[in-house]
Amino acid sequence: MQIKAFYPKCVSWERGVVTVFKDFIATLTGEVKKLFMNTIVIAIGVGILSTVFLLSDIPESVPDLVPYAKSAAMAGWLTAVVLITLAVTWAKCGELGAMLRYALSCIPRVAARLGFPNLIRIRGAGSGGNRLSRSLGPGLPSLSLLPAAPAEVAQDQRTGAGYARRVLAAFRRCGLAQPKDGRKEGMVQVVSYQAGPAATRVTVSLPDGFRLSQLKNASEDLCAALGAPTLQVVGGRRAGTANLIIGNHKRLPVYLRPSLEHSDFEKHLERAVLPFLVGVDDVGEPIFSDLVRVRHLLAGGATGSGKSWWLNQLLVTLLLTKSPSELRLVLIDPKKVEMAAYHNTVHTLSVATEVDDAVEILKNLVVEMDRRYKVFKDAGCRNIQQYHKRHDVSTMPYVVTVIDELADLMILAKKEVEPIIQRLAQLARAAGIHLVVASQRPSVDVVTGVIKANLPSRVVFRLLSQADYSTILNENPNTSLEGGGDGLALIEGQHGLIRFQGAGVGGDEDDLERVISKLNDFWRNNSKFAPAKVSLLENAAAVHADTVSVLAQTPLAQPSGSPQARPDSKGERTKMPTVSEEPGKQVFVLSPAASSGQAANVATIPMDGEGRSDLVNVPDLPEPDFDEFEEDDTLLQLKQLIAQTGETRADKLRDMLGVRKARLHELMQRLVAEGWLEPPPPNNPRASYRLVVSMEESRRQ
Ligand SMILES: Nc1ncnc2c1ncn2[C@@H]1O[C@H](COP(=O)(O)OP(=O)(O)OP(=O)(O)O)[C@@H](O)[C@H]1O
Ligand SMILES: [Mg+2]
């Protein structure tokens, strides 16, 4: 019985020692594990043999051996007891355990000094923290750069243990676990439990004749008996078991570090090229994915729902696992502050905070994609993975492009942005360019059919209405998310909708900035992994001087408001810079981090008669002809905007729609004529319009 108090995860005596021991062994790896196991086996073997020897009649004939046998028996049993105690103490969260852990935590450092890095592997527990940490591979930063989960998070262990202890009593109270003839056989037994941020999974064994459906029918009674907010019964993984998913009263914060310390992540790293954490499930099991596998991602969620935190843990995971010679980041940050911490990192290739710059960068990415296809064609490769088998990764690093707010781009430059995103989404994966796009507003004018069709993997956080969930997921999840990182994911390669809790890099933005700064220092000081020149065009220039040539180191991409990017007098945006010294060639600027002070790289690409680059034989996608429908389109957009947001103030709508005052006035008049809006009273023309149709009706229309 005492074992439960000693090690709360053990809810049954029989399995107690085995569970603790397994936990401990799982924290060791390679040579240490072998050494530990072999020592115990040998110690127990010596103990058994010498004891048997002493208990037999043999010592009478060889009395000289008795003292040796006694010493061997003592040494054997003592060693076994000490090592097993060490294992139990290690796994237990106690004072002695903490001291031992501290002493042992010095081993990797000492080992690293002696030239044996990564001697000890740490398996992340659901509650994380308090364990030895290590890097994710040779030459990669240590996970100790990430903040450990605070003690509060260990509370999930206690909540879980509490539920596990009370489950049998709840069964009895519901008349589900009466001992037959006073015997415990044939009763439901608790096998194990796993505590997570939102729920605890208690696995119970079902005795013969006890059906799962019986348990399902009793789930409400059990829930009430436990005093839990929710309880769900599902079949267990092993035959004859069932899982009770018992909701916690309070969702606990999730930190990134324990998930990356989890042994599953180590396995995932062996397969994944651009690994990231989707989140943890209800019971704290991490869900990992690979950006290369999912191609591109679309993340939607109302303001404050957790998009940026989610993007941060994705970016930090990439910075922890990929050197700047393997990965470069392109950041489109219309809110200017959301990704400010990354603006100067070594990995960052380019940053845009203005819509104009963003459009330029996206266009340049298309050019880069085209160039890469041409390089593949010449090298006889089909994609970047094949190319990397024959060439160093740094000659063509992966490029992850993050757009923190798609709505800003779509409202002000839909005409340009939508086809570019479509083209990149369709073709860029093979070229090692991936998009991660976030949007506050999943309305159909932002997350259009074209965008959805091309970004099939989606992550959704709390949204304002069920219609919004349906817009982004194409199905109604019949549930509402709670915010603060509570999310649903529809990930290519994973079955159905997955509910998850997003992880925070730390407890707040300061933690995040500290981590990014430490990571940046790590990579900056690591000359082995110099950032790949994405002056990617530069590398290509060496190979394909005839088609691509780097002209010069020139100033950064034109800031918005520069003559090239500023809207012209008709309110239309000017085209990409097309000035070239050489006739028939077009100049593209691939700018480095705007604030890094690095120079931009300019390349000339041969153009055909129609002004298209002739680099690759990539099928041209039809350019949608928006002009024909522009009139009605803008009106429709305005209607959708009002229907989604309920906003009727002219200045706000003008900002959101990105049209001029006169144009908006014209459109508002049409809505008045159609009976949608009531104009402001003549004596107060500055007042807002009033929505006449109901919000419900406006959405239907
Ligand atoms: N995974 C998480 N765990 C705990 N708290 C979270 C998590 N995600 C978000 N939060 C909380 O919610 C706040 C807002 O999150 P975040 O900045 O990511 O929202 P957002 O969706 O990007 O909003 P906006 O669209 O306005 O930029 C955070 O400051 C944090 O307090
Ligand atoms: Mg945000």
XYZ file of C-alpha atoms and ligand atoms in Angstrom:
733
model
C 0.000 0.000 0.000
C 2.809 2.378 0.877
C 4.084 2.360 -2.646
C 1.139 4.548 -3.685
C 2.189 7.309 -1.358
C 5.805 6.773 -2.238
C 5.232 6.896 -5.942
C 1.741 8.126 -6.754
C 1.795 6.894 -10.344
C 1.639 3.319 -9.004
C -1.907 2.513 -8.234
C -1.489 -1.188 -7.722
C 1.219 -2.965 -5.755
C 1.890 -5.650 -8.320
C 2.583 -3.182 -11.076
C 4.158 -0.577 -8.829
C 7.764 -1.659 -8.810
C 7.625 -2.617 -12.478
C 6.196 0.807 -13.444
C 8.779 2.716 -11.437
C 11.560 0.617 -12.783
C 10.386 0.971 -16.375
C 10.165 4.744 -15.932
C 13.690 4.870 -14.697
C 15.100 2.622 -17.372
C 13.341 4.731 -20.016
C 15.394 7.716 -18.890
C 18.639 5.965 -19.697
C 20.011 5.189 -23.042
C 22.615 3.207 -24.889
C 25.641 2.177 -22.906
C 24.348 3.480 -19.580
C 21.157 1.474 -19.918
C 23.056 -1.697 -20.802
C 25.515 -1.178 -17.978
C 22.726 -0.546 -15.464
C 20.656 -3.541 -16.498
C 23.641 -5.883 -16.732
C 24.874 -4.836 -13.280
C 21.494 -5.596 -11.726
C 21.211 -8.936 -13.510
C 24.752 -9.911 -12.520
C 24.225 -8.737 -8.918
C 20.995 -10.707 -8.574
C 22.631 -13.729 -10.277
C 25.608 -13.626 -7.900
C 23.231 -13.194 -4.932
C 21.086 -16.161 -5.964
C 24.031 -18.472 -6.759
C 25.926 -17.735 -3.557
C 22.758 -18.009 -1.446
C 21.890 -21.331 -3.032
C 25.490 -22.408 -2.458
C 25.313 -21.418 1.234
C 21.954 -23.119 1.777
C 23.065 -26.357 0.144
C 25.228 -29.124 1.582
C 28.218 -28.203 -0.551
C 29.891 -25.811 2.019
C 30.466 -28.782 4.330
C 32.831 -30.300 1.824
C 34.531 -26.987 0.907
C 34.449 -24.878 4.109
C 37.189 -22.569 2.755
C 34.787 -21.158 0.209
C 32.118 -20.191 2.752
C 33.530 -16.722 3.633
C 33.836 -15.908 -0.088
C 30.301 -17.113 -0.741
C 28.994 -15.009 2.149
C 30.763 -11.920 0.791
C 29.495 -12.607 -2.711
C 25.928 -13.092 -1.484
C 26.056 -9.869 0.492
C 27.680 -7.904 -2.297
C 25.228 -9.256 -4.864
C 22.063 -8.557 -2.888
C 23.315 -5.210 -1.624
C 24.186 -4.012 -5.120
C 20.802 -5.125 -6.443
C 18.955 -3.406 -3.592
C 20.960 -0.188 -3.974
C 20.414 -0.023 -7.716
C 16.703 -0.756 -7.491
C 16.360 1.803 -4.680
C 18.181 4.282 -6.854
C 15.703 3.615 -9.654
C 12.700 4.062 -7.367
C 14.168 7.177 -5.789
C 14.951 8.605 -9.169
C 11.420 8.208 -10.350
C 9.929 9.523 -7.139
C 9.681 13.292 -6.764
C 11.226 13.565 -3.315
C 14.053 15.377 -1.598
C 16.492 12.525 -1.945
C 15.407 12.029 -5.516
C 15.997 15.697 -6.269
C 19.463 15.559 -4.755
C 20.335 12.446 -6.676
C 18.955 13.936 -9.847
C 21.051 17.029 -9.318
C 24.170 14.943 -8.765
C 23.394 12.889 -11.836
C 22.511 15.953 -13.854
C 26.185 16.835 -13.690
C 27.076 13.614 -15.493
C 26.233 14.789 -19.031
C 28.287 17.939 -18.552
C 31.214 15.976 -17.207
C 30.706 13.378 -19.915
C 30.592 16.079 -22.571
C 33.893 17.476 -21.247
C 35.358 14.014 -21.440
C 34.134 13.706 -25.000
C 30.967 11.597 -24.503
C 28.080 13.929 -25.316
C 24.472 12.737 -25.155
C 25.299 9.959 -22.735
C 21.962 10.188 -21.031
C 18.664 10.500 -22.768
C 15.764 12.044 -21.010
C 12.231 10.907 -21.530
C 9.842 13.796 -21.018
C 7.085 13.141 -18.573
C 3.687 14.709 -19.063
C 4.455 17.283 -16.428
C 7.927 17.940 -17.754
C 10.727 19.856 -16.102
C 12.987 18.556 -13.394
C 14.761 16.141 -15.697
C 18.141 16.074 -17.296
C 18.205 17.867 -20.582
C 20.277 17.467 -23.678
C 20.531 18.606 -27.238
C 18.493 17.044 -30.001
C 21.537 16.014 -31.985
C 25.218 16.687 -32.502
C 25.885 20.361 -33.008
C 22.372 21.400 -32.049
C 21.505 23.662 -29.122
C 20.603 22.141 -25.783
C 16.978 21.895 -24.776
C 17.968 23.532 -21.523
C 17.698 26.811 -23.456
C 13.955 26.388 -23.097
C 12.253 27.247 -19.812
C 11.154 24.212 -17.817
C 7.519 23.890 -16.922
C 6.828 25.501 -13.538
C 5.962 23.507 -10.456
C 2.298 24.381 -10.945
C 2.241 22.079 -13.935
C 3.214 19.162 -11.713
C -0.254 19.621 -10.316
C -1.605 17.631 -13.236
C 0.218 14.639 -11.782
C -1.567 15.163 -8.484
C -4.951 15.655 -10.132
C -4.365 12.501 -12.162
C -3.279 10.506 -9.147
C -6.321 11.751 -7.254
C -8.680 10.586 -9.974
C -6.912 7.248 -10.260
C -7.277 6.704 -6.528
C -10.932 7.666 -6.471
C -12.019 5.698 -9.528
C -12.494 2.395 -7.693
C -14.516 4.084 -4.981
C -16.651 5.682 -7.700
C -17.140 2.277 -9.318
C -18.257 0.844 -6.014
C -20.612 3.737 -5.397
C -22.226 3.129 -8.777
C -22.527 -0.565 -8.017
C -20.054 -1.483 -10.734
C -17.336 -3.045 -8.649
C -18.776 -5.236 -5.972
C -16.395 -7.981 -4.881
C -17.943 -11.398 -5.586
C -18.063 -13.575 -2.491
C -15.737 -11.115 -0.788
C -13.030 -11.836 -3.398
C -11.348 -9.125 -5.407
C -10.981 -11.252 -8.539
C -13.539 -10.322 -11.099
C -13.442 -6.653 -10.073
C -12.498 -3.698 -12.201
C -8.864 -2.772 -11.517
C -6.985 0.426 -12.282
C -4.073 -0.455 -14.552
C -2.443 2.945 -15.068
C -3.185 6.598 -15.500
C -1.827 9.464 -17.545
C -2.421 13.028 -16.442
C -2.561 15.806 -19.036
C -3.318 19.511 -19.192
C -7.022 19.089 -19.781
C -7.854 15.558 -18.718
C -6.609 12.420 -17.063
C -6.776 9.066 -18.761
C -7.350 6.240 -16.303
C -7.018 2.780 -17.817
C -9.013 0.062 -16.110
C -9.069 -3.670 -16.719
C -12.491 -5.141 -17.362
C -13.134 -8.478 -15.708
C -14.779 -11.320 -17.627
C -18.433 -10.627 -18.268
C -18.083 -6.876 -17.768
C -18.908 -5.125 -21.028
C -17.609 -1.792 -22.283
C -21.156 -0.743 -23.118
C -22.065 -1.217 -19.433
C -19.322 1.223 -18.534
C -20.376 3.672 -21.235
C -23.934 3.653 -19.951
C -22.682 4.397 -16.477
C -20.373 7.237 -17.545
C -22.629 10.020 -16.229
C -22.996 8.309 -12.866
C -19.261 7.782 -12.650
C -18.648 11.406 -13.563
C -20.948 12.565 -10.769
C -19.420 10.118 -8.298
C -15.952 11.448 -9.104
C -17.059 15.068 -9.063
C -15.320 15.600 -12.409
C -16.575 18.102 -14.994
C -16.595 15.534 -17.832
C -16.012 11.836 -18.278
C -15.799 9.858 -21.460
C -15.401 6.102 -21.780
C -13.453 4.627 -24.701
C -11.987 1.222 -25.397
C -8.413 0.700 -24.230
C -5.480 -0.204 -26.427
C -5.076 -3.610 -24.860
C -7.766 -6.287 -24.922
C -10.011 -6.272 -21.901
C -9.240 -2.673 -20.910
C -11.129 0.610 -21.088
C -9.994 4.190 -20.791
C -11.824 6.769 -18.736
C -11.002 10.246 -19.993
C -11.777 12.424 -16.983
C -11.751 16.179 -17.554
C -9.733 18.393 -15.204
C -11.417 21.345 -13.575
C -8.701 23.664 -14.824
C -6.696 23.534 -18.040
C -3.041 23.695 -17.197
C -0.476 25.514 -19.292
C 1.633 23.425 -21.614
C 5.291 24.127 -22.181
C 7.248 23.200 -25.272
C 10.233 21.671 -23.503
C 8.667 18.514 -22.058
C 7.276 17.624 -25.474
C 10.673 18.020 -27.127
C 12.238 15.971 -24.335
C 9.728 13.213 -24.976
C 11.236 10.069 -26.419
C 8.682 10.189 -29.253
C 10.247 13.391 -30.500
C 13.599 11.694 -30.779
C 12.005 9.029 -32.958
C 10.121 11.668 -34.927
C 13.374 13.540 -35.603
C 14.795 10.491 -37.338
C 12.078 10.711 -39.989
C 11.003 14.342 -40.085
C 12.782 17.004 -42.108
C 11.093 20.088 -40.655
C 9.626 18.750 -37.414
C 7.135 20.670 -35.347
C 4.786 20.124 -32.451
C 1.103 20.402 -33.266
C 0.307 20.385 -29.561
C -0.439 17.917 -26.826
C -3.610 15.882 -26.605
C -5.972 15.958 -23.650
C -3.823 13.674 -21.588
C -0.571 15.398 -22.420
C 0.751 13.137 -25.186
C 2.578 15.276 -27.749
C 1.427 15.251 -31.365
C 4.238 15.871 -33.824
C 4.217 16.515 -37.519
C 6.563 17.453 -40.313
C 6.155 20.576 -42.402
C 7.631 18.826 -45.405
C 4.946 16.177 -45.117
C 2.031 18.545 -44.591
C 3.337 20.913 -47.309
C 1.820 24.140 -46.033
C -0.299 25.157 -43.080
C -3.188 27.491 -42.526
C -3.876 28.619 -38.951
C -7.066 30.463 -38.065
C -8.356 31.881 -34.813
C -9.964 34.953 -33.327
C -7.790 37.553 -31.733
C -6.091 36.275 -28.578
C -6.863 32.652 -29.374
C -3.241 31.517 -29.502
C -2.129 31.705 -33.154
C 1.055 33.623 -32.494
C 1.992 31.437 -29.556
C 1.495 28.437 -31.766
C 3.598 29.960 -34.551
C 6.278 30.752 -31.973
C 6.609 27.201 -30.737
C 6.748 26.023 -34.355
C 9.494 28.507 -35.202
C 11.453 27.802 -32.017
C 11.299 24.058 -32.712
C 12.661 24.705 -36.180
C 15.427 26.945 -34.814
C 16.339 24.230 -32.317
C 16.520 21.480 -34.882
C 17.712 23.170 -38.073
C 20.841 25.204 -38.521
C 20.809 28.371 -40.616
C 22.656 26.458 -43.269
C 19.648 24.143 -43.607
C 16.768 26.503 -43.061
C 16.029 30.162 -43.689
C 12.938 32.031 -42.620
C 10.890 34.553 -44.509
C 8.617 36.481 -42.185
C 5.629 38.515 -43.195
C 4.524 40.368 -40.114
C 1.916 42.995 -40.979
C 1.283 43.675 -37.291
C 4.999 44.543 -37.000
C 5.330 43.331 -33.433
C 4.204 39.726 -33.539
C 7.443 38.331 -34.902
C 9.742 41.195 -33.945
C 11.929 38.844 -31.889
C 12.881 36.921 -35.040
C 13.611 39.895 -37.238
C 17.344 39.758 -36.559
C 17.959 36.074 -36.102
C 20.592 34.337 -38.182
C 17.936 32.154 -39.735
C 15.890 35.090 -40.932
C 16.333 35.793 -44.588
C 13.742 38.417 -45.090
C 11.135 40.361 -43.162
C 8.197 42.379 -44.421
C 6.007 44.458 -42.181
C 4.275 46.401 -44.955
C 1.868 44.910 -47.427
C 3.866 46.177 -50.380
C 7.056 44.554 -49.156
C 5.165 41.376 -48.443
C 3.906 41.192 -52.000
C 7.421 41.792 -53.313
C 8.800 39.033 -51.148
C 6.112 36.585 -52.183
C 6.805 37.325 -55.818
C 10.498 36.774 -55.208
C 9.723 33.452 -53.657
C 7.950 32.426 -56.830
C 11.049 33.409 -58.762
C 13.201 31.457 -56.352
C 10.904 28.468 -56.705
C 11.151 28.667 -60.471
C 14.920 28.907 -60.228
C 15.072 25.844 -58.037
C 13.012 23.853 -60.497
C 15.448 24.810 -63.183
C 18.347 23.691 -60.992
C 16.557 20.375 -60.378
C 16.011 19.921 -64.076
C 19.690 20.429 -64.820
C 20.747 18.213 -61.925
C 18.303 15.478 -62.946
C 16.414 15.650 -59.651
C 12.713 15.716 -58.992
C 12.715 17.558 -55.733
C 14.801 19.086 -52.989
C 15.143 15.822 -51.080
C 16.755 14.172 -54.101
C 18.889 17.239 -54.664
C 20.139 17.137 -51.075
C 21.263 13.541 -51.542
C 23.785 14.767 -54.081
C 24.541 18.280 -52.890
C 25.168 19.907 -49.575
C 21.980 21.145 -47.917
C 23.458 24.603 -47.592
C 23.458 24.978 -51.373
C 19.693 24.951 -51.228
C 18.251 25.386 -47.750
C 14.607 24.981 -46.910
C 12.691 28.243 -46.782
C 9.788 28.513 -44.379
C 7.584 31.512 -45.010
C 5.344 32.651 -42.195
C 2.511 35.075 -42.854
C 1.184 36.185 -39.486
C -1.922 37.907 -40.793
C -3.271 36.918 -44.146
C -6.302 39.205 -43.857
C -4.117 42.301 -44.135
C -2.639 41.061 -47.381
C -5.887 39.797 -48.820
C -7.795 42.983 -48.128
C -5.211 45.314 -49.559
C -3.685 43.213 -52.302
C -5.892 40.199 -52.935
C -5.426 40.446 -56.656
C -1.706 39.856 -56.370
C -1.502 37.767 -53.237
C -4.077 35.099 -53.971
C -2.534 33.786 -57.209
C 0.947 33.872 -55.667
C -0.144 31.865 -52.652
C -1.941 29.501 -54.972
C 1.138 29.028 -57.103
C 3.489 28.609 -54.155
C 1.109 26.246 -52.387
C 0.789 24.094 -55.478
C 4.414 23.890 -56.453
C 6.770 25.122 -53.778
C 6.975 22.055 -51.558
C 9.167 20.142 -54.001
C 11.411 23.197 -54.106
C 11.760 23.248 -50.316
C 9.627 26.347 -49.806
C 6.825 26.035 -47.275
C 4.071 28.407 -46.235
C 2.602 28.830 -42.785
C -0.269 31.255 -42.997
C -2.262 32.612 -40.053
C -5.450 34.608 -40.119
C -7.704 36.162 -37.518
C -10.570 36.321 -39.933
C -11.522 33.086 -41.586
C -14.240 34.806 -43.599
C -14.567 33.734 -47.195
C -13.029 36.929 -48.518
C -9.774 36.118 -46.702
C -9.695 32.346 -46.597
C -11.021 32.015 -50.100
C -11.830 28.770 -51.843
C -8.565 29.046 -53.769
C -6.523 29.389 -50.583
C -8.346 26.608 -48.803
C -8.001 24.248 -51.715
C -4.269 24.790 -51.726
C -3.603 24.759 -47.990
C -5.244 21.500 -46.951
C -3.582 21.242 -43.538
C -5.238 23.544 -41.040
C -4.981 24.466 -37.424
C -7.891 26.239 -35.803
C -8.131 28.055 -32.520
C -11.139 29.678 -30.896
C -13.398 31.350 -33.447
C -16.357 33.611 -32.955
C -19.012 31.485 -34.600
C -19.689 27.952 -35.778
C -19.879 29.374 -39.311
C -16.244 30.447 -38.975
C -15.225 26.946 -37.933
C -17.054 25.573 -40.944
C -15.393 28.093 -43.251
C -11.921 27.075 -42.282
C -12.437 23.369 -41.624
C -15.075 22.670 -44.283
C -17.025 20.870 -41.587
C -18.713 21.811 -38.373
C -16.696 20.412 -35.485
C -19.759 20.615 -33.191
C -17.636 21.977 -30.435
C -16.394 25.352 -29.287
C -12.795 25.948 -28.412
C -11.850 27.749 -25.253
C -9.030 30.021 -26.389
C -5.538 30.218 -24.907
C -4.139 27.630 -27.307
C -7.077 25.198 -27.291
C -7.097 24.017 -30.889
C -8.288 21.627 -33.565
C -6.003 20.351 -36.281
C -6.714 18.887 -39.649
C -3.300 17.631 -40.651
C -2.441 15.771 -43.805
C -1.360 12.269 -42.920
C -3.311 12.249 -39.638
C -6.803 10.890 -39.368
C -9.712 13.295 -38.793
C -9.857 16.350 -36.578
C -7.440 16.344 -33.662
C -8.149 18.340 -30.524
C -4.957 19.656 -28.993
C -3.588 22.204 -26.572
C -0.928 24.439 -28.069
C 2.326 24.721 -26.171
C 3.951 27.920 -25.065
C 7.694 28.324 -25.478
C 7.629 29.772 -21.955
C 5.237 31.472 -19.624
C 5.191 34.816 -21.418
C 6.680 36.913 -24.198
C 9.823 37.673 -22.133
C 10.606 33.970 -21.907
C 10.170 33.727 -25.651
C 12.501 36.629 -26.359
C 15.145 35.171 -24.058
C 14.961 31.807 -25.831
C 15.209 33.351 -29.283
C 18.116 35.499 -28.220
C 19.972 32.508 -26.744
C 19.279 30.451 -29.848
C 20.507 33.264 -32.001
C 23.706 33.557 -29.976
C 24.186 29.824 -30.285
C 23.940 29.843 -34.071
C 25.856 33.065 -34.479
C 28.778 31.610 -32.538
C 28.682 28.344 -34.370
C 30.794 28.915 -37.401
C 30.261 25.351 -38.614
C 26.728 26.221 -39.594
C 27.079 29.545 -41.321
C 23.763 30.762 -42.699
C 23.159 29.465 -46.169
C 23.327 32.295 -48.634
C 19.837 32.735 -49.755
C 21.314 34.812 -51.919
C 20.130 31.423 -53.107
C 20.391 33.050 -56.455
C 24.084 33.495 -55.873
C 24.655 29.767 -55.674
C 22.678 29.187 -58.769
C 24.605 31.888 -60.509
C 27.742 29.853 -60.168
C 26.084 26.853 -61.757
C 23.878 28.587 -64.253
C 25.694 31.738 -65.141
C 23.904 31.806 -68.441
C 20.477 32.125 -66.944
C 20.934 33.620 -63.562
C 23.545 36.135 -62.602
C 23.957 37.982 -59.427
C 24.401 41.609 -60.230
C 25.484 43.238 -57.100
C 24.976 43.806 -53.466
C 22.379 46.525 -53.430
C 20.311 48.197 -50.743
C 17.419 46.425 -49.128
C 14.051 45.780 -50.672
C 12.211 48.973 -51.271
C 10.382 49.994 -48.145
C 6.741 50.633 -48.592
C 6.172 54.149 -49.652
C 9.154 54.071 -51.963
C 8.414 55.170 -55.497
C 8.426 51.600 -56.797
C 5.965 50.250 -54.309
C 3.638 53.120 -53.678
C 0.210 52.969 -55.224
C 0.006 55.175 -58.272
C -2.465 57.944 -58.844
C -5.174 55.507 -59.910
C -4.855 53.721 -56.646
C -3.342 50.688 -58.365
C -0.178 49.093 -57.146
C 2.830 49.325 -59.376
C 4.362 46.137 -60.706
C 7.501 44.464 -59.402
C 10.745 46.263 -60.097
C 11.471 45.504 -63.705
C 14.449 47.701 -64.412
C 17.376 45.894 -65.883
C 20.557 46.998 -67.546
C 20.244 44.074 -69.882
C 17.353 44.010 -72.320
C 15.061 41.020 -71.960
C 15.969 40.449 -68.358
C 14.054 41.285 -65.249
C 15.550 42.255 -61.924
C 14.313 40.656 -58.740
C 15.353 41.675 -55.291
C 15.555 38.981 -52.673
C 15.987 41.001 -49.560
C 17.637 39.880 -46.359
C 16.264 40.816 -42.948
C 15.136 44.371 -43.239
C 16.766 45.358 -40.026
C 19.804 43.152 -40.216
C 21.759 45.570 -42.281
C 22.696 42.907 -44.773
C 22.557 43.785 -48.396
C 19.896 42.472 -50.696
C 20.701 40.171 -53.555
C 19.642 41.020 -57.006
C 19.434 38.603 -59.839
C 18.525 38.931 -63.452
C 16.275 36.323 -64.902
C 15.869 35.970 -68.658
C 12.380 36.890 -69.693
C 10.366 35.724 -72.641
C 8.510 38.042 -74.956
C 5.543 38.200 -72.619
C 7.630 39.118 -69.666
C 7.609 35.696 -68.031
C 10.707 34.030 -66.716
C 11.830 31.100 -68.799
C 13.525 29.201 -66.049
C 11.425 26.150 -65.775
C 8.796 24.210 -67.418
C 6.276 24.681 -64.656
C 2.696 24.765 -65.778
C 1.359 28.285 -65.710
C -1.754 28.639 -63.653
C -4.545 30.680 -65.162
C -4.554 34.171 -63.751
C -8.053 34.908 -62.519
C -9.613 37.866 -64.240
C -10.808 39.947 -61.378
C -11.551 43.120 -63.338
C -14.714 41.758 -64.839
C -16.184 41.025 -61.465
C -14.435 43.646 -59.412
C -17.476 45.836 -58.950
C -19.687 43.107 -57.542
C -16.784 41.467 -55.814
C -16.021 44.509 -53.690
C -19.659 44.917 -52.802
C -19.824 41.259 -51.852
C -16.686 41.652 -49.758
C -18.219 44.595 -47.972
C -21.374 42.619 -47.262
C -19.334 39.725 -45.937
C -17.290 42.057 -43.817
C -20.378 43.562 -42.233
C -21.987 40.165 -41.816
C -18.909 38.727 -40.122
C -17.983 41.620 -37.896
C -21.166 43.641 -37.507
C -19.021 46.721 -38.185
C -20.808 49.635 -39.873
C -18.461 52.549 -39.181
C -17.308 53.881 -42.524
C -13.704 54.603 -41.516
C -13.220 51.096 -40.064
C -14.779 49.439 -43.091
C -12.610 51.520 -45.390
C -9.485 50.345 -43.549
C -10.592 46.760 -43.622
C -11.560 46.816 -47.262
C -8.638 48.916 -48.419
C -10.669 51.213 -50.664
C -10.840 54.971 -50.983
C -13.374 57.091 -49.103
C -15.398 57.976 -52.167
C -15.527 54.348 -53.277
C -16.705 53.203 -49.887
C -19.373 55.887 -49.829
C -20.605 54.639 -53.194
C -20.751 51.061 -51.932
C -22.498 52.039 -48.707
C -25.121 53.865 -50.757
C -25.752 50.688 -52.690
C -26.224 48.802 -49.442
C -28.659 51.483 -48.308
C -30.523 51.098 -51.600
C -30.602 47.324 -51.123
C -32.117 47.771 -47.663
C -29.068 46.487 -45.780
C -28.167 49.713 -44.080
C -29.826 52.818 -42.821
C -27.804 55.990 -43.445
C -26.745 58.224 -40.554
C -29.270 60.970 -39.691
C -28.819 64.127 -41.831
C -28.120 66.235 -38.737
C -25.233 63.934 -37.755
C -23.512 62.695 -40.920
C -20.503 61.497 -38.888
C -22.579 58.884 -37.063
C -22.391 55.227 -38.175
C -24.682 53.508 -40.587
C -27.163 51.185 -38.927
C -27.515 47.551 -39.928
C -31.137 46.984 -40.857
C -31.065 43.283 -41.682
C -30.303 40.958 -38.785
C -26.787 39.493 -38.525
C -28.266 36.050 -39.227
C -29.996 37.329 -42.357
C -26.930 39.236 -43.521
C -24.817 36.062 -43.251
C -27.369 34.115 -45.260
C -27.383 36.761 -47.968
N -0.754 27.658 -25.772
C -1.038 28.588 -24.883
N -0.926 28.346 -23.560
C -1.221 29.285 -22.666
N -1.619 30.525 -22.970
C -1.757 30.835 -24.254
C -1.460 29.895 -25.283
N -1.676 30.481 -26.466
C -2.072 31.738 -26.198
N -2.125 31.951 -24.880
C -2.520 33.199 -24.195
O -3.321 33.973 -25.090
C -2.685 35.217 -25.356
C -2.886 35.610 -26.792
O -2.278 34.660 -27.615
P -1.717 35.044 -29.058
O -0.899 36.278 -29.003
O -1.063 33.846 -29.620
O -3.080 35.332 -29.803
P -3.327 35.556 -31.361
O -4.287 34.514 -31.798
O -2.043 35.629 -32.087
O -4.051 36.951 -31.350
P -3.977 38.097 -32.475
O -4.733 37.584 -33.636
O -4.634 39.257 -31.827
O -2.544 38.338 -32.781
C -1.229 35.022 -24.971
O -0.633 36.234 -24.560
C -1.297 34.025 -23.865
O -1.530 34.680 -22.637
Mg -1.081 37.087 -33.119
